Amino acid sequence: MSAETPAADPGQFTRRRLQFRAWRGTRPFWAGLYVLLSGLPIMYFPYFHLQLGHLTLAMATTAGAGSLIIGALLVVLGVSLWFQKHVRTFAGVAAILLALVSLPVSNFGGFIMGFLLALVGGAMAVSWSPGASPQPEPPAGAAPGEGVSPEAAPLPAQGVDGGIESNDLSGTSPGNGANGRHSAG
């Protein structure tokens, strides 16, 4: 580098990385990755042939087609968690159920690796919730209530006479003497 070389500005790699980071933060990314990865050993091990010298050990089972279906479904569920975040509860529960079914069907769930990845990913998908959108901050030095648009500031509920009314629609608030009790007649 020479003295005339300008400072490196954020390049395309940095921009793409930040875009990916923002995209990843709006969806259950890690849950989808775990569920997707869980399908790979479940699909692979029933068709795996281990070579020990001249001895071939076939891991094929009679439920090889079932293992292939379970693994493919887990991969599809993982991808759907990335691109269809509103199906997270269904995909999470389905991943957990497929993980449990993979124990007897597919060599102990891909030798426990696929089983555990699907359980953890499914639980993460079910428990994930979208974060709240960030609220704009008022300008520095502004008094409370200043700098905020009138639509954003919540107003207390007011009655007909201008007084603040309660949100209690049951009529059982301590203010009216009912003290939490309904009149029975």
Short mmCIF file of N, CA and C in Angstrom, two decimals:
data_model
loop_
_atom_site.label_atom_id
_atom_site.label_comp_id
_atom_site.label_asym_id
_atom_site.label_seq_id
_atom_site.Cartn_x
_atom_site.Cartn_y
_atom_site.Cartn_z
N MET A 1 0.85 -1.18 0.00
CA MET A 1 0.00 0.00 0.00
C MET A 1 0.89 1.23 0.00
N SER A 2 0.44 2.23 -0.67
CA SER A 2 1.19 3.48 -0.69
C SER A 2 0.47 4.51 0.18
N ALA A 3 1.12 5.61 0.39
CA ALA A 3 0.55 6.66 1.23
C ALA A 3 -0.66 7.30 0.56
N GLU A 4 -0.79 7.20 -0.77
CA GLU A 4 -1.90 7.81 -1.47
C GLU A 4 -3.14 6.93 -1.51
N THR A 5 -3.03 5.69 -1.10
CA THR A 5 -4.17 4.79 -1.14
C THR A 5 -5.21 5.23 -0.13
N PRO A 6 -6.43 5.45 -0.56
CA PRO A 6 -7.47 5.87 0.40
C PRO A 6 -7.80 4.72 1.35
N ALA A 7 -8.38 5.10 2.47
CA ALA A 7 -8.78 4.08 3.44
C ALA A 7 -9.83 3.17 2.81
N ALA A 8 -9.76 1.93 3.15
CA ALA A 8 -10.67 0.96 2.56
C ALA A 8 -12.09 1.23 3.04
N ASP A 9 -12.99 1.46 2.07
CA ASP A 9 -14.40 1.66 2.43
C ASP A 9 -15.06 0.30 2.55
N PRO A 10 -16.19 0.23 3.23
CA PRO A 10 -16.85 -1.07 3.36
C PRO A 10 -17.20 -1.60 1.98
N GLY A 11 -16.67 -2.73 1.68
CA GLY A 11 -16.85 -3.32 0.36
C GLY A 11 -18.13 -4.11 0.25
N GLN A 12 -18.24 -4.81 -0.86
CA GLN A 12 -19.43 -5.59 -1.11
C GLN A 12 -19.54 -6.75 -0.12
N PHE A 13 -18.42 -7.32 0.28
CA PHE A 13 -18.47 -8.42 1.24
C PHE A 13 -19.08 -7.96 2.56
N THR A 14 -18.64 -6.79 3.05
CA THR A 14 -19.16 -6.28 4.32
C THR A 14 -20.64 -5.95 4.20
N ARG A 15 -21.03 -5.37 3.08
CA ARG A 15 -22.45 -5.05 2.86
C ARG A 15 -23.29 -6.32 2.84
N ARG A 16 -22.83 -7.33 2.12
CA ARG A 16 -23.58 -8.60 2.05
C ARG A 16 -23.64 -9.28 3.42
N ARG A 17 -22.55 -9.22 4.15
CA ARG A 17 -22.54 -9.81 5.49
C ARG A 17 -23.54 -9.13 6.39
N LEU A 18 -23.62 -7.81 6.33
CA LEU A 18 -24.58 -7.08 7.16
C LEU A 18 -26.01 -7.34 6.71
N GLN A 19 -26.22 -7.48 5.39
CA GLN A 19 -27.56 -7.81 4.91
C GLN A 19 -27.97 -9.21 5.36
N PHE A 20 -27.04 -10.15 5.30
CA PHE A 20 -27.34 -11.50 5.77
C PHE A 20 -27.62 -11.50 7.27
N ARG A 21 -26.86 -10.72 8.01
CA ARG A 21 -27.07 -10.64 9.46
C ARG A 21 -28.46 -10.07 9.78
N ALA A 22 -28.89 -9.05 9.05
CA ALA A 22 -30.22 -8.48 9.26
C ALA A 22 -31.30 -9.48 8.87
N TRP A 23 -31.09 -10.20 7.75
CA TRP A 23 -32.06 -11.20 7.33
C TRP A 23 -32.16 -12.33 8.35
N ARG A 24 -31.01 -12.77 8.83
CA ARG A 24 -30.95 -13.87 9.80
C ARG A 24 -31.64 -13.50 11.11
N GLY A 25 -31.59 -12.22 11.48
CA GLY A 25 -32.19 -11.80 12.74
C GLY A 25 -33.70 -11.74 12.72
N THR A 26 -34.32 -11.82 11.55
CA THR A 26 -35.78 -11.71 11.47
C THR A 26 -36.47 -13.05 11.34
N ARG A 27 -35.75 -14.12 11.52
CA ARG A 27 -36.35 -15.45 11.35
C ARG A 27 -35.62 -16.47 12.22
N PRO A 28 -36.21 -17.64 12.45
CA PRO A 28 -35.54 -18.66 13.27
C PRO A 28 -34.43 -19.37 12.49
N PHE A 29 -33.36 -18.65 12.24
CA PHE A 29 -32.29 -19.15 11.37
C PHE A 29 -31.63 -20.39 11.96
N TRP A 30 -31.21 -20.33 13.21
CA TRP A 30 -30.48 -21.45 13.80
C TRP A 30 -31.36 -22.67 13.95
N ALA A 31 -32.62 -22.47 14.25
CA ALA A 31 -33.54 -23.60 14.32
C ALA A 31 -33.65 -24.27 12.95
N GLY A 32 -33.76 -23.47 11.90
CA GLY A 32 -33.83 -24.03 10.55
C GLY A 32 -32.56 -24.76 10.17
N LEU A 33 -31.42 -24.21 10.58
CA LEU A 33 -30.15 -24.87 10.26
C LEU A 33 -30.04 -26.22 10.98
N TYR A 34 -30.41 -26.27 12.25
CA TYR A 34 -30.34 -27.54 12.99
C TYR A 34 -31.30 -28.57 12.39
N VAL A 35 -32.51 -28.15 12.04
CA VAL A 35 -33.47 -29.09 11.47
C VAL A 35 -32.98 -29.57 10.11
N LEU A 36 -32.45 -28.67 9.30
CA LEU A 36 -31.92 -29.05 8.00
C LEU A 36 -30.77 -30.04 8.15
N LEU A 37 -29.84 -29.75 9.06
CA LEU A 37 -28.70 -30.65 9.25
C LEU A 37 -29.11 -31.99 9.85
N SER A 38 -30.22 -32.02 10.58
CA SER A 38 -30.66 -33.28 11.18
C SER A 38 -31.12 -34.28 10.12
N GLY A 39 -31.62 -33.78 9.00
CA GLY A 39 -32.08 -34.69 7.96
C GLY A 39 -30.97 -35.40 7.24
N LEU A 40 -29.77 -34.82 7.22
CA LEU A 40 -28.67 -35.42 6.47
C LEU A 40 -28.20 -36.76 7.04
N PRO A 41 -27.89 -36.88 8.34
CA PRO A 41 -27.48 -38.21 8.81
C PRO A 41 -28.62 -39.22 8.81
N ILE A 42 -29.84 -38.75 8.97
CA ILE A 42 -30.97 -39.68 8.94
C ILE A 42 -31.13 -40.27 7.54
N MET A 43 -30.89 -39.46 6.51
CA MET A 43 -30.97 -39.97 5.14
C MET A 43 -29.74 -40.80 4.76
N TYR A 44 -28.58 -40.44 5.28
CA TYR A 44 -27.32 -41.02 4.81
C TYR A 44 -27.06 -42.42 5.38
N PHE A 45 -27.19 -42.59 6.68
CA PHE A 45 -26.74 -43.83 7.32
C PHE A 45 -27.45 -45.09 6.86
N PRO A 46 -28.74 -45.09 6.52
CA PRO A 46 -29.33 -46.35 6.03
C PRO A 46 -28.75 -46.82 4.70
N TYR A 47 -28.14 -45.93 3.94
CA TYR A 47 -27.56 -46.30 2.65
C TYR A 47 -26.04 -46.33 2.69
N PHE A 48 -25.47 -46.26 3.87
CA PHE A 48 -24.03 -46.18 4.08
C PHE A 48 -23.42 -47.58 4.02
N HIS A 49 -22.29 -47.71 3.32
CA HIS A 49 -21.56 -48.97 3.27
C HIS A 49 -20.16 -48.71 3.80
N LEU A 50 -19.81 -49.38 4.88
CA LEU A 50 -18.50 -49.21 5.51
C LEU A 50 -17.54 -50.26 4.98
N GLN A 51 -16.40 -49.82 4.50
CA GLN A 51 -15.38 -50.74 3.98
C GLN A 51 -14.31 -50.95 5.04
N LEU A 52 -14.15 -52.18 5.50
CA LEU A 52 -13.09 -52.56 6.43
C LEU A 52 -12.22 -53.59 5.72
N GLY A 53 -11.21 -53.10 5.03
CA GLY A 53 -10.36 -54.00 4.23
C GLY A 53 -11.17 -54.54 3.06
N HIS A 54 -11.34 -55.86 3.04
CA HIS A 54 -12.12 -56.49 1.98
C HIS A 54 -13.53 -56.80 2.46
N LEU A 55 -13.84 -56.38 3.66
CA LEU A 55 -15.16 -56.63 4.24
C LEU A 55 -16.03 -55.39 4.07
N THR A 56 -17.20 -55.58 3.51
CA THR A 56 -18.15 -54.48 3.33
C THR A 56 -19.28 -54.67 4.33
N LEU A 57 -19.47 -53.66 5.15
CA LEU A 57 -20.54 -53.68 6.15
C LEU A 57 -21.64 -52.76 5.66
N ALA A 58 -22.78 -53.33 5.30
CA ALA A 58 -23.91 -52.55 4.78
C ALA A 58 -24.82 -52.17 5.94
N MET A 59 -25.12 -50.89 6.04
CA MET A 59 -26.00 -50.41 7.10
C MET A 59 -27.45 -50.34 6.62
N ALA A 60 -27.74 -50.86 5.44
CA ALA A 60 -29.08 -50.79 4.86
C ALA A 60 -30.07 -51.52 5.75
N THR A 61 -31.21 -50.90 5.91
CA THR A 61 -32.28 -51.50 6.71
C THR A 61 -33.49 -51.68 5.83
N THR A 62 -34.47 -52.40 6.34
CA THR A 62 -35.71 -52.58 5.58
C THR A 62 -36.50 -51.28 5.51
N ALA A 63 -36.22 -50.36 6.39
CA ALA A 63 -36.94 -49.09 6.41
C ALA A 63 -36.12 -47.99 5.73
N GLY A 64 -35.33 -48.33 4.74
CA GLY A 64 -34.52 -47.33 4.05
C GLY A 64 -35.35 -46.26 3.39
N ALA A 65 -36.48 -46.63 2.80
CA ALA A 65 -37.36 -45.63 2.18
C ALA A 65 -37.95 -44.71 3.23
N GLY A 66 -38.30 -45.25 4.39
CA GLY A 66 -38.81 -44.42 5.48
C GLY A 66 -37.77 -43.43 5.97
N SER A 67 -36.53 -43.87 6.04
CA SER A 67 -35.45 -42.98 6.44
C SER A 67 -35.25 -41.87 5.44
N LEU A 68 -35.33 -42.21 4.17
CA LEU A 68 -35.19 -41.21 3.12
C LEU A 68 -36.31 -40.18 3.19
N ILE A 69 -37.52 -40.62 3.43
CA ILE A 69 -38.66 -39.70 3.53
C ILE A 69 -38.53 -38.81 4.75
N ILE A 70 -38.17 -39.38 5.90
CA ILE A 70 -38.02 -38.59 7.12
C ILE A 70 -36.91 -37.55 6.95
N GLY A 71 -35.78 -37.97 6.40
CA GLY A 71 -34.68 -37.03 6.20
C GLY A 71 -35.03 -35.92 5.23
N ALA A 72 -35.71 -36.28 4.13
CA ALA A 72 -36.10 -35.25 3.15
C ALA A 72 -37.11 -34.28 3.76
N LEU A 73 -38.04 -34.77 4.54
CA LEU A 73 -39.01 -33.89 5.20
C LEU A 73 -38.32 -32.94 6.18
N LEU A 74 -37.33 -33.44 6.91
CA LEU A 74 -36.61 -32.57 7.84
C LEU A 74 -35.83 -31.48 7.10
N VAL A 75 -35.24 -31.83 5.96
CA VAL A 75 -34.53 -30.82 5.17
C VAL A 75 -35.52 -29.76 4.67
N VAL A 76 -36.68 -30.19 4.19
CA VAL A 76 -37.69 -29.25 3.70
C VAL A 76 -38.21 -28.38 4.85
N LEU A 77 -38.41 -28.95 6.01
CA LEU A 77 -38.86 -28.16 7.16
C LEU A 77 -37.81 -27.13 7.56
N GLY A 78 -36.54 -27.51 7.49
CA GLY A 78 -35.47 -26.56 7.82
C GLY A 78 -35.43 -25.39 6.87
N VAL A 79 -35.59 -25.67 5.57
CA VAL A 79 -35.60 -24.59 4.59
C VAL A 79 -36.85 -23.73 4.75
N SER A 80 -37.98 -24.36 5.06
CA SER A 80 -39.21 -23.57 5.24
C SER A 80 -39.13 -22.69 6.48
N LEU A 81 -38.37 -23.09 7.48
CA LEU A 81 -38.18 -22.21 8.65
C LEU A 81 -37.41 -20.96 8.26
N TRP A 82 -36.55 -21.06 7.29
CA TRP A 82 -35.79 -19.89 6.83
C TRP A 82 -36.64 -18.94 6.01
N PHE A 83 -37.44 -19.48 5.11
CA PHE A 83 -38.13 -18.63 4.14
C PHE A 83 -39.61 -18.42 4.44
N GLN A 84 -40.20 -19.20 5.32
CA GLN A 84 -41.61 -19.04 5.69
C GLN A 84 -41.70 -19.03 7.22
N LYS A 85 -41.29 -17.92 7.83
CA LYS A 85 -41.16 -17.90 9.28
C LYS A 85 -42.50 -18.01 10.00
N HIS A 86 -43.61 -17.80 9.32
CA HIS A 86 -44.90 -17.90 9.98
C HIS A 86 -45.33 -19.35 10.22
N VAL A 87 -44.64 -20.32 9.66
CA VAL A 87 -44.96 -21.73 9.90
C VAL A 87 -44.05 -22.33 10.96
N ARG A 88 -43.41 -21.50 11.77
CA ARG A 88 -42.41 -21.96 12.71
C ARG A 88 -42.97 -22.95 13.73
N THR A 89 -44.19 -22.73 14.21
CA THR A 89 -44.75 -23.64 15.21
C THR A 89 -45.04 -25.00 14.59
N PHE A 90 -45.68 -25.00 13.42
CA PHE A 90 -45.95 -26.26 12.74
C PHE A 90 -44.66 -27.00 12.40
N ALA A 91 -43.70 -26.27 11.84
CA ALA A 91 -42.44 -26.90 11.43
C ALA A 91 -41.68 -27.42 12.64
N GLY A 92 -41.71 -26.71 13.75
CA GLY A 92 -41.03 -27.16 14.96
C GLY A 92 -41.64 -28.43 15.53
N VAL A 93 -42.97 -28.45 15.61
CA VAL A 93 -43.64 -29.64 16.13
C VAL A 93 -43.44 -30.82 15.17
N ALA A 94 -43.53 -30.57 13.87
CA ALA A 94 -43.32 -31.64 12.89
C ALA A 94 -41.90 -32.18 12.97
N ALA A 95 -40.91 -31.30 13.18
CA ALA A 95 -39.52 -31.75 13.30
C ALA A 95 -39.34 -32.62 14.54
N ILE A 96 -39.96 -32.23 15.63
CA ILE A 96 -39.86 -33.03 16.86
C ILE A 96 -40.50 -34.40 16.65
N LEU A 97 -41.68 -34.44 16.04
CA LEU A 97 -42.35 -35.72 15.80
C LEU A 97 -41.56 -36.60 14.82
N LEU A 98 -41.01 -35.99 13.78
CA LEU A 98 -40.19 -36.78 12.85
C LEU A 98 -38.92 -37.30 13.51
N ALA A 99 -38.36 -36.51 14.44
CA ALA A 99 -37.18 -36.98 15.17
C ALA A 99 -37.54 -38.20 16.02
N LEU A 100 -38.69 -38.17 16.65
CA LEU A 100 -39.10 -39.31 17.47
C LEU A 100 -39.38 -40.54 16.60
N VAL A 101 -39.96 -40.34 15.43
CA VAL A 101 -40.23 -41.47 14.54
C VAL A 101 -38.94 -42.03 13.97
N SER A 102 -37.92 -41.17 13.83
CA SER A 102 -36.66 -41.64 13.24
C SER A 102 -35.90 -42.60 14.15
N LEU A 103 -36.20 -42.62 15.43
CA LEU A 103 -35.50 -43.55 16.33
C LEU A 103 -35.70 -45.01 15.92
N PRO A 104 -36.93 -45.50 15.79
CA PRO A 104 -37.06 -46.91 15.38
C PRO A 104 -36.88 -47.13 13.88
N VAL A 105 -37.11 -46.12 13.07
CA VAL A 105 -37.11 -46.31 11.62
C VAL A 105 -35.71 -46.24 11.03
N SER A 106 -34.90 -45.31 11.49
CA SER A 106 -33.66 -45.02 10.76
C SER A 106 -32.43 -45.12 11.66
N ASN A 107 -32.03 -46.32 12.00
CA ASN A 107 -30.79 -46.55 12.75
C ASN A 107 -30.65 -45.63 13.95
N PHE A 108 -31.60 -45.68 14.82
CA PHE A 108 -31.61 -44.84 16.02
C PHE A 108 -31.49 -43.35 15.67
N GLY A 109 -32.26 -42.94 14.67
CA GLY A 109 -32.28 -41.52 14.30
C GLY A 109 -30.97 -41.03 13.76
N GLY A 110 -30.36 -41.78 12.87
CA GLY A 110 -29.06 -41.36 12.34
C GLY A 110 -28.00 -41.43 13.41
N PHE A 111 -28.00 -42.53 14.15
CA PHE A 111 -27.06 -42.74 15.26
C PHE A 111 -27.10 -41.57 16.23
N ILE A 112 -28.28 -41.20 16.63
CA ILE A 112 -28.59 -40.18 17.64
C ILE A 112 -28.23 -38.76 17.17
N MET A 113 -27.34 -38.60 16.21
CA MET A 113 -26.95 -37.25 15.76
C MET A 113 -28.14 -36.52 15.15
N GLY A 114 -28.80 -37.13 14.18
CA GLY A 114 -29.95 -36.50 13.54
C GLY A 114 -31.10 -36.31 14.50
N PHE A 115 -31.29 -37.28 15.38
CA PHE A 115 -32.36 -37.21 16.37
C PHE A 115 -32.18 -35.98 17.27
N LEU A 116 -30.97 -35.81 17.82
CA LEU A 116 -30.73 -34.68 18.72
C LEU A 116 -30.80 -33.34 17.99
N LEU A 117 -30.26 -33.27 16.79
CA LEU A 117 -30.33 -32.02 16.03
C LEU A 117 -31.78 -31.65 15.73
N ALA A 118 -32.61 -32.62 15.37
CA ALA A 118 -34.01 -32.34 15.08
C ALA A 118 -34.77 -31.93 16.33
N LEU A 119 -34.48 -32.57 17.47
CA LEU A 119 -35.15 -32.18 18.72
C LEU A 119 -34.79 -30.76 19.13
N VAL A 120 -33.52 -30.42 19.08
CA VAL A 120 -33.08 -29.09 19.48
C VAL A 120 -33.60 -28.04 18.49
N GLY A 121 -33.49 -28.32 17.19
CA GLY A 121 -33.98 -27.37 16.19
C GLY A 121 -35.49 -27.18 16.26
N GLY A 122 -36.22 -28.26 16.47
CA GLY A 122 -37.68 -28.14 16.60
C GLY A 122 -38.08 -27.34 17.83
N ALA A 123 -37.39 -27.59 18.94
CA ALA A 123 -37.70 -26.83 20.15
C ALA A 123 -37.35 -25.35 19.97
N MET A 124 -36.26 -25.07 19.30
CA MET A 124 -35.90 -23.67 19.04
C MET A 124 -36.92 -23.00 18.12
N ALA A 125 -37.44 -23.73 17.15
CA ALA A 125 -38.44 -23.17 16.22
C ALA A 125 -39.74 -22.86 16.95
N VAL A 126 -40.16 -23.76 17.83
CA VAL A 126 -41.41 -23.53 18.56
C VAL A 126 -41.26 -22.36 19.52
N SER A 127 -40.11 -22.21 20.13
CA SER A 127 -39.94 -21.16 21.14
C SER A 127 -39.55 -19.81 20.55
N TRP A 128 -39.19 -19.74 19.26
CA TRP A 128 -38.77 -18.48 18.66
C TRP A 128 -39.96 -17.56 18.48
N SER A 129 -39.77 -16.28 18.76
CA SER A 129 -40.80 -15.28 18.49
C SER A 129 -40.14 -14.07 17.86
N PRO A 130 -40.83 -13.42 16.93
CA PRO A 130 -40.21 -12.26 16.29
C PRO A 130 -40.02 -11.13 17.28
N GLY A 131 -38.91 -10.42 17.14
CA GLY A 131 -38.62 -9.31 18.03
C GLY A 131 -39.49 -8.10 17.68
N ALA A 132 -39.58 -7.18 18.64
CA ALA A 132 -40.34 -5.96 18.42
C ALA A 132 -39.54 -5.04 17.50
N SER A 133 -40.24 -4.35 16.63
CA SER A 133 -39.54 -3.43 15.74
C SER A 133 -39.02 -2.26 16.56
N PRO A 134 -37.84 -1.77 16.25
CA PRO A 134 -37.27 -0.68 17.04
C PRO A 134 -38.08 0.60 16.86
N GLN A 135 -38.32 1.29 17.98
CA GLN A 135 -39.06 2.55 17.97
C GLN A 135 -38.08 3.69 17.73
N PRO A 136 -38.47 4.69 16.95
CA PRO A 136 -37.56 5.83 16.75
C PRO A 136 -37.41 6.61 18.05
N GLU A 137 -36.18 7.03 18.31
CA GLU A 137 -35.92 7.78 19.53
C GLU A 137 -36.16 9.26 19.28
N PRO A 138 -36.70 9.99 20.30
CA PRO A 138 -36.90 11.42 20.13
C PRO A 138 -35.55 12.13 20.07
N PRO A 139 -35.50 13.31 19.49
CA PRO A 139 -34.23 14.02 19.40
C PRO A 139 -33.67 14.31 20.79
N ALA A 140 -32.33 14.35 20.86
CA ALA A 140 -31.68 14.60 22.14
C ALA A 140 -32.04 16.00 22.65
N GLY A 141 -32.30 16.13 23.93
CA GLY A 141 -32.61 17.42 24.54
C GLY A 141 -34.08 17.78 24.43
N ALA A 142 -34.90 16.96 23.83
CA ALA A 142 -36.33 17.27 23.72
C ALA A 142 -37.02 16.91 25.02
N ALA A 143 -37.98 17.73 25.39
CA ALA A 143 -38.78 17.45 26.59
C ALA A 143 -39.68 16.26 26.31
N PRO A 144 -40.15 15.57 27.34
CA PRO A 144 -41.04 14.43 27.12
C PRO A 144 -42.28 14.89 26.36
N GLY A 145 -42.61 14.18 25.32
CA GLY A 145 -43.77 14.54 24.51
C GLY A 145 -43.39 15.36 23.30
N GLU A 146 -42.20 15.93 23.27
CA GLU A 146 -41.76 16.70 22.12
C GLU A 146 -41.00 15.79 21.17
N GLY A 147 -41.11 16.09 19.90
CA GLY A 147 -40.36 15.33 18.91
C GLY A 147 -41.01 14.01 18.55
N VAL A 148 -42.13 13.69 19.14
CA VAL A 148 -42.83 12.45 18.84
C VAL A 148 -44.07 12.81 18.06
N SER A 149 -44.35 12.06 17.03
CA SER A 149 -45.52 12.36 16.22
C SER A 149 -46.79 12.16 17.06
N PRO A 150 -47.85 12.93 16.80
CA PRO A 150 -49.07 12.80 17.60
C PRO A 150 -49.70 11.42 17.48
N GLU A 151 -49.49 10.73 16.36
CA GLU A 151 -50.09 9.40 16.22
C GLU A 151 -49.39 8.38 17.12
N ALA A 152 -48.13 8.60 17.42
CA ALA A 152 -47.36 7.62 18.18
C ALA A 152 -47.58 7.75 19.68
N ALA A 153 -47.99 8.92 20.16
CA ALA A 153 -48.16 9.13 21.59
C ALA A 153 -49.51 8.56 22.02
N PRO A 154 -49.52 7.60 22.96
CA PRO A 154 -50.79 7.03 23.41
C PRO A 154 -51.53 8.03 24.30
N LEU A 155 -52.83 8.08 24.13
CA LEU A 155 -53.67 8.96 24.93
C LEU A 155 -54.47 8.12 25.91
N PRO A 156 -54.71 8.61 27.12
CA PRO A 156 -55.56 7.86 28.05
C PRO A 156 -57.01 7.91 27.58
N ALA A 157 -57.74 6.86 27.89
CA ALA A 157 -59.15 6.80 27.52
C ALA A 157 -59.91 7.84 28.33
N GLN A 158 -60.83 8.56 27.68
CA GLN A 158 -61.60 9.58 28.37
C GLN A 158 -63.07 9.28 28.23
N GLY A 159 -63.80 9.59 29.27
CA GLY A 159 -65.24 9.39 29.28
C GLY A 159 -65.94 10.57 28.62
N VAL A 160 -67.25 10.57 28.71
CA VAL A 160 -68.06 11.62 28.11
C VAL A 160 -67.82 12.95 28.82
N ASP A 161 -67.67 12.92 30.15
CA ASP A 161 -67.50 14.15 30.91
C ASP A 161 -66.05 14.62 30.93
N GLY A 162 -65.16 14.00 30.19
CA GLY A 162 -63.76 14.42 30.14
C GLY A 162 -62.90 13.71 31.17
N GLY A 163 -63.47 12.96 32.08
CA GLY A 163 -62.69 12.22 33.07
C GLY A 163 -62.15 10.94 32.46
N ILE A 164 -61.18 10.37 33.10
CA ILE A 164 -60.58 9.14 32.59
C ILE A 164 -61.44 7.98 33.05
N GLU A 165 -61.85 7.14 32.10
CA GLU A 165 -62.68 6.00 32.45
C GLU A 165 -61.84 4.74 32.52
N SER A 166 -62.34 3.78 33.22
CA SER A 166 -61.63 2.53 33.40
C SER A 166 -61.81 1.64 32.17
N ASN A 167 -60.88 0.75 31.96
CA ASN A 167 -61.00 -0.23 30.89
C ASN A 167 -61.75 -1.47 31.37
N ASP A 168 -62.25 -1.45 32.58
CA ASP A 168 -62.95 -2.58 33.16
C ASP A 168 -64.37 -2.62 32.61
N LEU A 169 -64.66 -3.59 31.77
CA LEU A 169 -65.98 -3.71 31.17
C LEU A 169 -66.90 -4.61 31.97
N SER A 170 -66.37 -5.29 32.99
CA SER A 170 -67.21 -6.20 33.77
C SER A 170 -68.01 -5.48 34.83
N GLY A 171 -67.65 -4.25 35.16
CA GLY A 171 -68.37 -3.51 36.19
C GLY A 171 -68.06 -3.99 37.58
N THR A 172 -66.92 -4.63 37.78
CA THR A 172 -66.60 -5.18 39.10
C THR A 172 -65.36 -4.53 39.69
N SER A 173 -65.10 -3.29 39.35
CA SER A 173 -63.90 -2.64 39.89
C SER A 173 -64.17 -2.11 41.29
N PRO A 174 -63.13 -1.93 42.10
CA PRO A 174 -63.33 -1.40 43.45
C PRO A 174 -63.89 0.02 43.44
N GLY A 175 -63.76 0.74 42.34
CA GLY A 175 -64.25 2.11 42.27
C GLY A 175 -65.77 2.19 42.31
N ASN A 176 -66.48 1.17 41.84
CA ASN A 176 -67.94 1.22 41.86
C ASN A 176 -68.53 0.43 43.02
N GLY A 177 -67.70 0.01 43.94
CA GLY A 177 -68.19 -0.67 45.14
C GLY A 177 -68.41 -2.15 44.97
N ALA A 178 -68.23 -2.71 43.77
CA ALA A 178 -68.48 -4.13 43.59
C ALA A 178 -67.32 -4.96 44.13
N ASN A 179 -66.12 -4.37 44.15
CA ASN A 179 -64.94 -5.01 44.74
C ASN A 179 -64.70 -6.42 44.21
N GLY A 180 -64.85 -6.60 42.88
CA GLY A 180 -64.54 -7.88 42.29
C GLY A 180 -65.67 -8.87 42.32
N ARG A 181 -66.82 -8.52 42.86
CA ARG A 181 -67.95 -9.45 42.95
C ARG A 181 -69.02 -9.05 41.95
N HIS A 182 -69.62 -10.04 41.33
CA HIS A 182 -70.77 -9.80 40.46
C HIS A 182 -72.02 -9.92 41.30
N SER A 183 -73.01 -9.14 40.95
CA SER A 183 -74.29 -9.30 41.67
C SER A 183 -75.03 -10.47 41.06
N ALA A 184 -75.57 -11.32 41.87
CA ALA A 184 -76.23 -12.53 41.39
C ALA A 184 -77.74 -12.35 41.32
N GLY A 185 -78.24 -11.19 41.51
CA GLY A 185 -79.67 -11.05 41.31
C GLY A 185 -80.32 -10.38 42.35
#
